[in-house]
Coordinates of C-alpha atoms and ligand atoms in Angstrom, one line a residue:
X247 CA 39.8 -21.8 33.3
X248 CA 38.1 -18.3 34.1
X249 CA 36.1 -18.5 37.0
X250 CA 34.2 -15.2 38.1
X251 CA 34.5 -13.5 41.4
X252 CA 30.9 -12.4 42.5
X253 CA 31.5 -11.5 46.3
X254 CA 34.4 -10.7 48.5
X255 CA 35.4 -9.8 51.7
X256 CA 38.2 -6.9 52.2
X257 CA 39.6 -5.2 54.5
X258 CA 38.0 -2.4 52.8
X259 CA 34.1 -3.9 52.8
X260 CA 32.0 -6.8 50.7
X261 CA 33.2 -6.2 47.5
X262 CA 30.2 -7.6 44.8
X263 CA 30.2 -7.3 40.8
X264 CA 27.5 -5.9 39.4
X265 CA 25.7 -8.7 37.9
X266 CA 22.9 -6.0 36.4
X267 CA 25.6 -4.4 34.3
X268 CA 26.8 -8.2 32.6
X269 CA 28.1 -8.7 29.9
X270 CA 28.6 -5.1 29.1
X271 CA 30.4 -3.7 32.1
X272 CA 32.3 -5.1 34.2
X273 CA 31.7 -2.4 37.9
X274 CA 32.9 -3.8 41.2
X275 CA 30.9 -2.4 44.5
X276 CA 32.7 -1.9 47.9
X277 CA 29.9 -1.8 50.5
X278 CA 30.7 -1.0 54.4
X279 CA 27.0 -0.6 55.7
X280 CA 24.9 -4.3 56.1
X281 CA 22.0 -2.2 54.6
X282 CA 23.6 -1.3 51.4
X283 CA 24.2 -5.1 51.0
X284 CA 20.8 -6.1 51.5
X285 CA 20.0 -3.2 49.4
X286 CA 22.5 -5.0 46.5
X287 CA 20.8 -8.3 47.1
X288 CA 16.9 -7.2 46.5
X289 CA 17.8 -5.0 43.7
X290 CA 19.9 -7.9 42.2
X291 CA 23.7 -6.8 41.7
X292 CA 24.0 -9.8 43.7
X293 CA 22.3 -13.1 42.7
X294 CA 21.8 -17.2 42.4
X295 CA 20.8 -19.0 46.0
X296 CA 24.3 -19.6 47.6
X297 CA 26.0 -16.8 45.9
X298 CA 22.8 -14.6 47.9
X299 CA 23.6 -16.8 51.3
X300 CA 27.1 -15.7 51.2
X301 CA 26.6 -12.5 51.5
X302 CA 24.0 -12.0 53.9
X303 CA 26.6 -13.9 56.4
X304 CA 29.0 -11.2 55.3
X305 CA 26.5 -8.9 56.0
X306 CA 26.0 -9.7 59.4
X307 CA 29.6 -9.7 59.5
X308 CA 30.1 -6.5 58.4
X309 CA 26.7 -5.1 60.7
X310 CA 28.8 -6.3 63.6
X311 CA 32.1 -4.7 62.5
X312 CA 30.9 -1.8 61.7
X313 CA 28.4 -1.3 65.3
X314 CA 28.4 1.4 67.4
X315 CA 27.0 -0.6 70.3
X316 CA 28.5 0.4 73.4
X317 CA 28.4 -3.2 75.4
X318 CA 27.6 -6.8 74.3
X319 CA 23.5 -6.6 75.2
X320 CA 23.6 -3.6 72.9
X321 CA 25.0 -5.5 70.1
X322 CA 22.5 -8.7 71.0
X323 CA 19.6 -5.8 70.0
X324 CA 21.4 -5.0 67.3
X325 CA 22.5 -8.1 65.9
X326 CA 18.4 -9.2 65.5
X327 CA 17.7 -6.0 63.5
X328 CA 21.1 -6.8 61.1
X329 CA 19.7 -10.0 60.7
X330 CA 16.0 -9.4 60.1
X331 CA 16.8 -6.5 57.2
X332 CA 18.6 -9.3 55.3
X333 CA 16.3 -11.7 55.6
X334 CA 13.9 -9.1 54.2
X335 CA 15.7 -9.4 50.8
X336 CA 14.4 -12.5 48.5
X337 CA 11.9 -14.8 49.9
X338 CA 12.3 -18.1 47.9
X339 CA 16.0 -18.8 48.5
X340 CA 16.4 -21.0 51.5
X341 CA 20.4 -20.3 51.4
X342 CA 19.8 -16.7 52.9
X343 CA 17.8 -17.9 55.7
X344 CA 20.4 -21.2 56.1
X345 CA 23.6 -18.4 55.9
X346 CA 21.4 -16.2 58.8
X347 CA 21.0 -19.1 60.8
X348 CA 24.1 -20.0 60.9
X349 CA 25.7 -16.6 61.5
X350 CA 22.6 -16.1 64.7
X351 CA 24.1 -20.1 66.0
X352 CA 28.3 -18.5 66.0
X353 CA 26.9 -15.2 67.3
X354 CA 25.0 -16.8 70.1
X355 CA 28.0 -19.2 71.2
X356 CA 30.0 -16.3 71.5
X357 CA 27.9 -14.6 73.7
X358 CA 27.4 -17.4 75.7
X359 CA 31.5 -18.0 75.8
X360 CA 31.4 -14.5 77.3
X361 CA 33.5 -13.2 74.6
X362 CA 34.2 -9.7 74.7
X363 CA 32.9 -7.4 71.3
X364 CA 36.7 -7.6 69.9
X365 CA 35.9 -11.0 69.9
X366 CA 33.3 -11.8 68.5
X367 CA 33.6 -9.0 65.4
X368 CA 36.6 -10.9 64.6
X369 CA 35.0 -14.1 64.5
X370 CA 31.9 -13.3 63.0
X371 CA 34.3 -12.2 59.9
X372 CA 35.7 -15.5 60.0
X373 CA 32.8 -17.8 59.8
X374 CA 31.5 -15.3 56.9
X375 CA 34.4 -15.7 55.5
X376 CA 34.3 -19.9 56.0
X377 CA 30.8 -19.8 54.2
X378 CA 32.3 -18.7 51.2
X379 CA 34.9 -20.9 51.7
X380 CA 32.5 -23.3 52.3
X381 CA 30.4 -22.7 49.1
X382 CA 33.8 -22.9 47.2
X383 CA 34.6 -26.4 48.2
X384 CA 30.8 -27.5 47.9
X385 CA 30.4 -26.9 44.5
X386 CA 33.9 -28.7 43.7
X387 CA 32.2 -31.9 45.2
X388 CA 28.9 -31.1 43.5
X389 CA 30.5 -30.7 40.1
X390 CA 32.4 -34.6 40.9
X391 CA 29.4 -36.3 41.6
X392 CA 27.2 -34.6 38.7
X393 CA 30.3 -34.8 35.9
X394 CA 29.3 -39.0 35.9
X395 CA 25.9 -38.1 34.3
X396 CA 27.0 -35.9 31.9
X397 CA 27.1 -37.2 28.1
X398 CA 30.3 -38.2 26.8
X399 CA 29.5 -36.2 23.5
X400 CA 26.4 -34.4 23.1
X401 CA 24.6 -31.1 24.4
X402 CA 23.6 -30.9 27.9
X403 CA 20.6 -28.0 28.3
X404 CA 20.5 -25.6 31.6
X405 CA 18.7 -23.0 32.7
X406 CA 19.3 -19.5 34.2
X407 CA 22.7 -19.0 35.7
X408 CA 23.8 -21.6 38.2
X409 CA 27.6 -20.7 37.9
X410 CA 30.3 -19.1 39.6
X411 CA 28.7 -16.0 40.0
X412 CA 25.5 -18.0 41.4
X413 CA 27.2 -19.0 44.1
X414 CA 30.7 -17.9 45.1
X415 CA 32.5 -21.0 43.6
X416 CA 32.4 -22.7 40.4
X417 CA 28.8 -22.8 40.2
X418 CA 25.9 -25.6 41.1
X419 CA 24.8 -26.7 37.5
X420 CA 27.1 -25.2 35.6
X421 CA 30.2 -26.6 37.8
X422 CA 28.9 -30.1 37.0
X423 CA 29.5 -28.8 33.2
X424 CA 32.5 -26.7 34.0
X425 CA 34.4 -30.4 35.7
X426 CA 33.3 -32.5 33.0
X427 CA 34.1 -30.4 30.6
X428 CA 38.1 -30.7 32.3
X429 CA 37.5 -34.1 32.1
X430 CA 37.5 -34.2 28.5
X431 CA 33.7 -34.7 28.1
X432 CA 33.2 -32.9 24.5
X433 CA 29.6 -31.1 26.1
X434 CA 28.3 -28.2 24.1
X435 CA 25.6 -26.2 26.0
X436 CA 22.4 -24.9 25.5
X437 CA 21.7 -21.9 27.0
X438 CA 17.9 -20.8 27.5
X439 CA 17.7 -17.0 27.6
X440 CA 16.0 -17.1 30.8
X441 CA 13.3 -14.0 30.6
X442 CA 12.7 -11.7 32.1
X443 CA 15.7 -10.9 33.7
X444 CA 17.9 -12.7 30.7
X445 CA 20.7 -14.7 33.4
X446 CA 21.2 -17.0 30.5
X447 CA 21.9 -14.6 27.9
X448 CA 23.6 -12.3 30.0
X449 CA 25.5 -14.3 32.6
X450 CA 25.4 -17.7 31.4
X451 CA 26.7 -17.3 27.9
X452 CA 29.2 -14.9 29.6
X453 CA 30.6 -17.5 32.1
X454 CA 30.5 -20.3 29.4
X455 CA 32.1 -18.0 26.7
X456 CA 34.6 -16.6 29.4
X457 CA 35.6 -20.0 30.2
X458 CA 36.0 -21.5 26.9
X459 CA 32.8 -23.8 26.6
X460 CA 30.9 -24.3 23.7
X461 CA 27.5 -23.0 23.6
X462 CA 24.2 -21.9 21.9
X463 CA 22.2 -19.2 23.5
X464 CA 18.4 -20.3 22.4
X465 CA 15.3 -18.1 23.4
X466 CA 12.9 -19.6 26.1
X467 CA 10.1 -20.9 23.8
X468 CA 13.1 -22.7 21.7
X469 CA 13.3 -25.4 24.6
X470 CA 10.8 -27.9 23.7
X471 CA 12.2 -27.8 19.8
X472 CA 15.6 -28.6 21.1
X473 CA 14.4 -31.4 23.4
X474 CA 12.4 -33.1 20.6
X475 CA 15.0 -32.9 17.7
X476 CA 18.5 -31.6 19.4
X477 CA 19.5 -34.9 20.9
X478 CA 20.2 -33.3 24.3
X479 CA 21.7 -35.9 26.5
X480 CA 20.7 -34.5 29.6
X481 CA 19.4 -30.9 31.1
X482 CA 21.1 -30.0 34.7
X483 CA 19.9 -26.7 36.5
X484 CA 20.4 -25.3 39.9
X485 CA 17.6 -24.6 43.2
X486 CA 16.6 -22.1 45.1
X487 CA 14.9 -24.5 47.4
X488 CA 14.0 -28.0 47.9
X489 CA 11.1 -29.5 50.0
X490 CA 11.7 -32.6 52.0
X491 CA 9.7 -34.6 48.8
X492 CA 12.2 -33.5 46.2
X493 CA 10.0 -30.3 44.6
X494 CA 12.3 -28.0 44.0
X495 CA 12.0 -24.2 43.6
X496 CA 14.2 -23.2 40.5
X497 CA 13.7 -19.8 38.4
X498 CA 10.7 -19.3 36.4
X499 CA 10.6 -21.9 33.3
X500 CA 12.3 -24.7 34.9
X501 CA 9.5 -26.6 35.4
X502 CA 7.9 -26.4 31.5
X503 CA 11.9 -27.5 31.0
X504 CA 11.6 -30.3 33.4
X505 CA 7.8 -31.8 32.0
X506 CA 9.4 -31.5 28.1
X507 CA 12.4 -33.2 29.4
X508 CA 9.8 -36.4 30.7
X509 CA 8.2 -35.9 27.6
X510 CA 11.5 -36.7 26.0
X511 CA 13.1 -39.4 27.8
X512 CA 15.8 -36.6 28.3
X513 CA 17.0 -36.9 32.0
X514 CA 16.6 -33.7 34.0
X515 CA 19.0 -33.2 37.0
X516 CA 19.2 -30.5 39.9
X517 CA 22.6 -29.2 41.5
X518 CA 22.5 -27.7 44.5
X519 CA 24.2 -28.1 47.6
X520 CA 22.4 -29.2 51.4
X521 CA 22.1 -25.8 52.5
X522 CA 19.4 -25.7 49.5
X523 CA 17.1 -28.0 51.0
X524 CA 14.2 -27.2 53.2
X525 CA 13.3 -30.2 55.2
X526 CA 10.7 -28.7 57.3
X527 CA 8.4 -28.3 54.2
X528 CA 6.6 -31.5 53.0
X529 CA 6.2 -30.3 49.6
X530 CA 6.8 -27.3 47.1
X531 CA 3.3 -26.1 48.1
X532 CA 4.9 -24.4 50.8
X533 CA 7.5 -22.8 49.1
X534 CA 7.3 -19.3 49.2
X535 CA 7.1 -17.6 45.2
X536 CA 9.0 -14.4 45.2
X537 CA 7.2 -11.9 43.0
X538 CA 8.9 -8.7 41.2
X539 CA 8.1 -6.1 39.5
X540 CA 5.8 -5.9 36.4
X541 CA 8.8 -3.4 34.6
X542 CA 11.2 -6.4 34.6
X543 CA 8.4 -8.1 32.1
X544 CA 7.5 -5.1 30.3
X545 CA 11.0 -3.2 30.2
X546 CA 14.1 -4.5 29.5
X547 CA 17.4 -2.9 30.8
X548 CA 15.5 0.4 31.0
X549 CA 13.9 0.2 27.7
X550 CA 10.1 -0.4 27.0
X551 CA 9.2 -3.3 25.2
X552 CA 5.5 -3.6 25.8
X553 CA 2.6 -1.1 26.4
X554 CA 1.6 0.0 29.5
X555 CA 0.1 -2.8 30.8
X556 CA -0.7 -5.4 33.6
X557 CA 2.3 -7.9 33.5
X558 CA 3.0 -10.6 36.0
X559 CA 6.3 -11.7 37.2
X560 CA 6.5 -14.9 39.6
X561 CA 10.7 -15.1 40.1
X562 CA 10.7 -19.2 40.3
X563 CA 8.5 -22.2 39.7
X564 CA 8.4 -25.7 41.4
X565 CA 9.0 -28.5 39.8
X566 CA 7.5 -31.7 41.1
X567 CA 10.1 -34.5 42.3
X568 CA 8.3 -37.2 39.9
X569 CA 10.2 -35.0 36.9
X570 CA 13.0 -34.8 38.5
X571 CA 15.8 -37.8 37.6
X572 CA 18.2 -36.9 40.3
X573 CA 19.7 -34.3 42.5
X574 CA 23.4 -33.9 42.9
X575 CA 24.8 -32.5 46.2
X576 CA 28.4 -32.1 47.4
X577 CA 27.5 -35.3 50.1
X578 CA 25.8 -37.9 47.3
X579 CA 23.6 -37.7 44.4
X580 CA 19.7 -38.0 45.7
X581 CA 16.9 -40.4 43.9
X582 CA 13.6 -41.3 43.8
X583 CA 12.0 -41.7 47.0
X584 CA 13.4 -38.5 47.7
X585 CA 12.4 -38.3 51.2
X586 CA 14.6 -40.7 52.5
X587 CA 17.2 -40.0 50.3
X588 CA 17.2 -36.4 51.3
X589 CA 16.5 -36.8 54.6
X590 CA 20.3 -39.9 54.5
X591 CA 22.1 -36.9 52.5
X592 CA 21.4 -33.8 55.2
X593 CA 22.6 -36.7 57.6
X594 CA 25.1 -37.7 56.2
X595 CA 29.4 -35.9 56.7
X596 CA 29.7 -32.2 55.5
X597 CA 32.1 -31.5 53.3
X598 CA 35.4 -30.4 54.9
X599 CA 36.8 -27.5 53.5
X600 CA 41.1 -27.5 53.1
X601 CA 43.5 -25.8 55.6
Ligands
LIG39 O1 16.6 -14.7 40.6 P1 17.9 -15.3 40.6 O2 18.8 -14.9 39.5 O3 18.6 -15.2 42.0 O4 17.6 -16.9 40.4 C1 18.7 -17.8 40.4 C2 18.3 -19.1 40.1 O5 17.1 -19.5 40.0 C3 19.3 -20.2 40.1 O6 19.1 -21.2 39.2 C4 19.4 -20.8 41.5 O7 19.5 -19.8 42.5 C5 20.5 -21.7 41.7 S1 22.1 -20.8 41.7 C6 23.3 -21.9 41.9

């Protein structure tokens, strides 16, 4: 089954598809400058929480190969400035700041090994190049445990695009529907349009329809119709972050999604992996709410849509843990309490990753 390539690493650079220019071009990047990657991450040709931590580590990566420092303290200076333009990128996905953390944590052993620069360029490419891996193998296990709670027959709802190109693998949400699909579960999929910046009409319906899964593409004030009379056995969407309760950060409109989906007795499910959580927040009142730009609401791709006028555009919402009937992760599926449940699942053995 197609799976789609978002983000690379080559001997030549990070290699990224344009996610702006889906479904109607497919245009491949190569970038060899860390900037140009955080660059590709705020303006979006990269995109979806892991798919966003993957590259920042191959940003670093590619900040050390490419330095011009003269001697290891040079590179340490270096090295903080690499890291604190990327983590100027996108504010509400904890993967980016997880992927930075663990790229300052190899960085730092190395230097306290004594490892000479040929060193540690070489091995900074390699754990970059083990997150991916990483997020590969993650979303295998995520889409295992999730697959159980999928309907045997019937029409599962998502939201935005949690899918291969959100992450790097076979997607968060989407790889739950993408495995029990293969298992022979007959799902077809309902596919929100996600507005402003359309992932579910653009990239969504793209990865379903590339991959052979039946869909529908609805538009976003269609959801509560379809939860009342569709017989939707169950809605499953991705995170961008989630606090140590269970509120969970997810694009804008997930959480109107999630209250209709109480409303009617349709179970709602996150899928995200452990890098997605942020235990040191008690609750999604701390999560940080990126905000973009009024054009993306008031233009769309380029074109004028509305006048000029005031137009707000908070990225995500938080949907509170009471609506939320379980979360599937690559170690376990979380329940209600959530806090110990998260707290047993970041705990609990990472996923190995083959070879
Ligand atoms: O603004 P985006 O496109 O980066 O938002 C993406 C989402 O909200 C996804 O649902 C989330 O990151 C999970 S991706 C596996």
């Amino acid at each position: 089954m197609y799976v789609a390539q978002p983000i690379e690493w080559t001997e030549r650079g990070v290699v990224m598809l344009d996610q702006r220019r889906l479904p109607a071009e497919e245009i491949s990047y190569t970038y060899t400058d860390y900037r140009e990657v955080a660059k590709a991450i705020r303006e979006m040709v990269i995109r979806g929480a892991p798919a966003i931590g993957v590259a920042a580590a191959m940003g670093v990566a590619l900040g050390v190969e490419k330095s011009k420092a003269g001697s290891v303290e040079e590179l340490k200076a270096e090295f903080s400035e690499i890291c604190e333009v990327l983590a100027k990128t996108r504010p509400t996905a904890v993967d980016l700041f997880w992927a930075l953390e663990r790229m300052k944590g190899r960085f730092a052993e190395l230097v306290s090994l004594g490892s000479d620069f040929g060193k540690i360029r070489a091995a900074m490419i390699a754990e970059a190049q083990l997150v991916h891996l990483e997020k590969k193998a993650t979303d295998e296990a995520i889409g295992a445990y999730g697959a159980e709670y999928m309907p045997r027959d019937g029409q599962v709802m998502t939201q935005c695009n949690a899918g291969a190109l959100a992450t790097g693998g076979i997607g968060t949400a989407l790889g739950v529907i993408r495995v029990a699909y293969q298992q022979g579960r007959k799902l077809h999929v309902l596919v929100p349009e996600t507005r402003p910046y359309l992932q579910g009409a653009r990239l969504t319906a793209w990865e379903l329809m590339r991959g052979g899964i039946p869909l529908t593409l609805i538009t976003d004030n269609m959801v509560g119709h379809f939860l009342k009379t569709g017989k939707v056995g169950a809605v499953v969407t991705g995170a961008d972050r989630i606090a140590a309760n269970g509120d969970t950060a997810n694009k804008i409109g997930t959480y109107q999604i999630a209250v209709l989906a109480k409303e009617n007795s349709v179970p709602f499910y996150i899928a995200a992996p452990i890098s997605t959580f942020d235990l040191t927040i008690p609750d999604g009142s701390h999560i940080p709410i990126e905000e973009r730009t009024a054009e993306e609401v008031t233009h769309i791709q380029g074109v004028r849509i509305a006048p000029d006028v005031p137009a707000a555009h908070p990225a995500f919402d938080v949907t509170p843990s009471r609506y939320i009937t379980a979360i599937f992760t690559e170690r376990g599926v979380a329940k209600a309490p959530y806090t110990e449940a998260l707290k047993k699942l970041s705990l609990a053995q990472a996923v190995k990753v083959a070879g």
